[in-house]
Coordinates of C-alpha atoms in Angstrom, one line a residue:
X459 CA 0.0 0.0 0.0
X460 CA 1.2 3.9 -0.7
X461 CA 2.4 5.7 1.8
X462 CA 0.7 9.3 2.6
X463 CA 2.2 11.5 5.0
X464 CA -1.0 11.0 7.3
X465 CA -0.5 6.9 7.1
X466 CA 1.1 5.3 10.2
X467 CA 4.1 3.7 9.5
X468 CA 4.5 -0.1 9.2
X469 CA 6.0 -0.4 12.7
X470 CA 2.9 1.3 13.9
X471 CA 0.3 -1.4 12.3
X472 CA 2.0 -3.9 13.5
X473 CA 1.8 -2.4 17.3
X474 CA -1.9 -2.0 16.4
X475 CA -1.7 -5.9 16.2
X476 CA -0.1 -6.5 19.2
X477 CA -2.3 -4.7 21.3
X478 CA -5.6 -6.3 19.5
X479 CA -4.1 -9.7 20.3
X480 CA -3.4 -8.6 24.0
X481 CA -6.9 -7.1 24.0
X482 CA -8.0 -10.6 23.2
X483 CA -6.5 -12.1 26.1
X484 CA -3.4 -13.7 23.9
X485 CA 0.2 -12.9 24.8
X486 CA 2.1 -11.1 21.8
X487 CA 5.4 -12.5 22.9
X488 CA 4.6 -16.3 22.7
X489 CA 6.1 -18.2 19.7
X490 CA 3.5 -19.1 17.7
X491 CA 2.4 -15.1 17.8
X492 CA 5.7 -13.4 17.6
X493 CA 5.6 -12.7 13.3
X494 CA 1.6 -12.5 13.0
X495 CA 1.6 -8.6 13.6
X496 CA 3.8 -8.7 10.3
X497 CA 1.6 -10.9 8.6
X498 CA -1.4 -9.1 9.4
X499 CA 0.2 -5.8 8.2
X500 CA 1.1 -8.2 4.5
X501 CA -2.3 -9.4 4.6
X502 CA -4.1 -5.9 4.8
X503 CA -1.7 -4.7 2.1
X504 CA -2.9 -6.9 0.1
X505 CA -7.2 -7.1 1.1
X506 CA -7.2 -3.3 0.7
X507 CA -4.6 -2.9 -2.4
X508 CA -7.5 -0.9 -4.1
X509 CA -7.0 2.0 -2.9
X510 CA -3.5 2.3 -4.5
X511 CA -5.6 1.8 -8.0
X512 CA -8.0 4.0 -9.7
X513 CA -10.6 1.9 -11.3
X514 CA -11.3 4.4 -14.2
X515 CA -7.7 3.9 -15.5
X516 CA -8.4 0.4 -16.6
X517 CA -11.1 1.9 -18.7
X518 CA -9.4 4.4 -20.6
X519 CA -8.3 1.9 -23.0
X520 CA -10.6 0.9 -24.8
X521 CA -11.4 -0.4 -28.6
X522 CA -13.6 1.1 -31.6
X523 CA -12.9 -1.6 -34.1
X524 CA -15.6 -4.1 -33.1
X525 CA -17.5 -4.3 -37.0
X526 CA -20.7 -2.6 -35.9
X527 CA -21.0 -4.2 -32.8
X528 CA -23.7 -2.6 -30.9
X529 CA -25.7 -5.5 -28.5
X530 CA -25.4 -6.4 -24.8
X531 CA -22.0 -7.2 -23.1
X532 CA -21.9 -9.2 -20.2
X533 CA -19.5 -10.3 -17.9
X534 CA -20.9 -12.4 -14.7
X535 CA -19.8 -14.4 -12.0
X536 CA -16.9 -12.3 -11.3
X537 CA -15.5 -13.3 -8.1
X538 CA -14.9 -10.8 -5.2
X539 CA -13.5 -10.6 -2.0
X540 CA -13.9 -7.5 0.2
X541 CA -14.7 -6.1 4.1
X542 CA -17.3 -4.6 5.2
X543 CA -16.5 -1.3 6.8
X544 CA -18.9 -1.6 9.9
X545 CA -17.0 -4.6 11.3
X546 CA -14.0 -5.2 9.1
X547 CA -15.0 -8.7 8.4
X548 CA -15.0 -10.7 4.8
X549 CA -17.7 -10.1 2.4
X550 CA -17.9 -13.2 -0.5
X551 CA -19.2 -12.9 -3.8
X552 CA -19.4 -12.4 -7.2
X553 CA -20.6 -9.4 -9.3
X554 CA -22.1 -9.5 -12.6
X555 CA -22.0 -6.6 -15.1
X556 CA -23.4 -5.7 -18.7
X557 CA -23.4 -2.6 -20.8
X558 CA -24.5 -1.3 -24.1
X559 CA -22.0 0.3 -25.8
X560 CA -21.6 3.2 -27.8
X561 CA -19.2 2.7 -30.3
X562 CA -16.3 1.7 -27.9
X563 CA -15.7 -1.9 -25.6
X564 CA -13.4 -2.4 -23.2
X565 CA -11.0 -5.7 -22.9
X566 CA -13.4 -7.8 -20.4
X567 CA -10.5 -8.1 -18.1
X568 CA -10.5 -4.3 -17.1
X569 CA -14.3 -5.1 -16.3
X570 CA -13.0 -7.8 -13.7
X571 CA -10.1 -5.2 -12.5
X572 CA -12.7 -2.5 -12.2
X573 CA -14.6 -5.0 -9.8
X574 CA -11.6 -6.3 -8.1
X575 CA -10.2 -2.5 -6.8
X576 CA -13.8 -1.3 -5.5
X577 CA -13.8 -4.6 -3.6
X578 CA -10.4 -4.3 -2.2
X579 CA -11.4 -1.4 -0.2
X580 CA -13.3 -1.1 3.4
X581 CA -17.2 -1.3 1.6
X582 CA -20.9 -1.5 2.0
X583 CA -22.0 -3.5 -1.2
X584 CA -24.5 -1.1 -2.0
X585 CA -22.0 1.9 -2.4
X586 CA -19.7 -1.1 -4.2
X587 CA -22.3 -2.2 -6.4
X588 CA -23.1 1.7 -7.2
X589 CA -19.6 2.8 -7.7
X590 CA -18.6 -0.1 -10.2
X591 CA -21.7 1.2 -12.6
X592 CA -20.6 4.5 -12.0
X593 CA -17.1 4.4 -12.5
X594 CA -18.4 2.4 -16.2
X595 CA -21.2 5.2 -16.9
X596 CA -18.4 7.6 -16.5
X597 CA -15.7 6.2 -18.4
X598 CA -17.0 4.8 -21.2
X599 CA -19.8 6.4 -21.6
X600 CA -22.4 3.4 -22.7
X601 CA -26.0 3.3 -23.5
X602 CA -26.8 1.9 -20.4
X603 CA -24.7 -0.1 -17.8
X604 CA -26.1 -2.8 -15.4
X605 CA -24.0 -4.1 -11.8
X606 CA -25.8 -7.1 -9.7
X607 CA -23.6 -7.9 -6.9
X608 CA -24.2 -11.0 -4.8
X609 CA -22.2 -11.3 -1.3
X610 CA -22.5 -13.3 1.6
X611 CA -21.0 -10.9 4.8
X612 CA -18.9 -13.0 7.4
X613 CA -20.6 -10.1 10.1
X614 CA -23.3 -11.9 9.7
X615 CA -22.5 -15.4 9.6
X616 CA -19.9 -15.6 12.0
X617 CA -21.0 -12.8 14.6
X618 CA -24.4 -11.4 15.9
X619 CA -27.7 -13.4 14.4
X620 CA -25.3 -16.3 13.0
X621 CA -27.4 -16.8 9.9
X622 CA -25.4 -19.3 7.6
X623 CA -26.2 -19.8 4.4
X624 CA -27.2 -16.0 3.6
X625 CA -26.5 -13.9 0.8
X626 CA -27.3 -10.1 -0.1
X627 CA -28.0 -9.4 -3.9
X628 CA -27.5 -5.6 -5.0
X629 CA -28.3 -3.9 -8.1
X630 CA -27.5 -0.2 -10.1
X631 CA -29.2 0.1 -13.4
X632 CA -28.0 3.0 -15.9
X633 CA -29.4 4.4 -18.6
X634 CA -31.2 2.1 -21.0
X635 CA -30.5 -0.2 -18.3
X636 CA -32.7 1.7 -15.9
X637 CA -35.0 3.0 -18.7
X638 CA -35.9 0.3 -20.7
X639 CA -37.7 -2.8 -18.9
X640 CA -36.7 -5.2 -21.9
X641 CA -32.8 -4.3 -21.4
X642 CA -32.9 -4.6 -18.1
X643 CA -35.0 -8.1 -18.6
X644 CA -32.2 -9.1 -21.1
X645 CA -29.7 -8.8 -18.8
X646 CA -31.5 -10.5 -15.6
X647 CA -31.9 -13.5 -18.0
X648 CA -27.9 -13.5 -19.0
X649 CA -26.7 -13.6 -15.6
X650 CA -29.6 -15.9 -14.1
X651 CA -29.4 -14.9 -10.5
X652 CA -29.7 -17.1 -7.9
X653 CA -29.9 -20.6 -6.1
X654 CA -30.1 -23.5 -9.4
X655 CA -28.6 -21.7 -12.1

């Protein structure tokens, strides 16, 4: 992760860890904990790595030379891993997105990149969900652009109501998307959410 003048150091993270662990009731100093304040600090570099990227960059590049191609483009099951921001625990899912384009695509791997910053950030799947359509809408410029997010959040499952077995499905419709009850149909139908597909 990038260091900012306001960040704490490394050295200070990993003090953070030590005193969670002694909050818990562990001892810092015993063997089998001495390096985890390190590994936390490695791990978090890597579960938040997205907000050294700006999604919209992996958009700029994009291609005209597609021979008239003008119908849906969908990418689903797009697999994400992220936190929620209330309790700092996993959220599991996938996201599936579409958009009509406008004389322009974009490689389908910058879709999947776009996805995979968002989620490596503290979230709430409905800002994710909203900021991946967004961040589309605004780059590319489409006719429409449609995000379905499906998670299951760990602060559920594994604290407070212990509901296993849960997810949370989230949606942002743009444009034609949003406008056009047969588009948006179209694209339910493509990514076939749900239990059974």
């Amino acid at each position: 992760m990038a260091d900012t003048p306001d960040k704490p150091s490394r050295e200070q993270a990993e003090a953070a860890v030590r005193t969670l662990l002694a909050w818990a009731g562990e001892d810092p100093s015993r063997e089998g904990l001495l390096d985890t304040p390190k590994r936390v600090v490695t791990a978090y570099g890597d579960w938040f790595s997205g907000y050294d990227d700006d999604p919209r960059e992996y958009l700029a590049r994009t291609f005209e030379e597609v021979a008239g191609y003008d119908e849906m483009i969908v990418l689903r099951d797009i697999e994400f891993e992220s936190h929620c921001e209330h309790h700092m625990a996993p959220i599991i899912g996938k996201a599936h997105v579409g958009y009509l384009p406008s004389g322009k695509v974009v490689g389908i791997s910058k879709l999947a990149r776009v996805v995979e910053t968002y989620a490596r950030r503290f979230q709430v799947q409905e800002k994710m969900t909203a900021q991946i359509a967004q961040s589309i809408q605004d780059v590319l410029q489409p006719l429409g652009v449609g995000v379905v997010v499906e998670g299951a959040h760990e602060c559920m499952t594994t604290r407070g109501v212990h509901k296993r077995g849960v997810s949370m499905i989230t949606s942002k419709m743009l444009g034609m998307f949003r406008d056009d009850a047969r588009t948006r149909a179209e694209f339910l139908r493509f990514i076939d959410v749900g239990p059974g597909r």
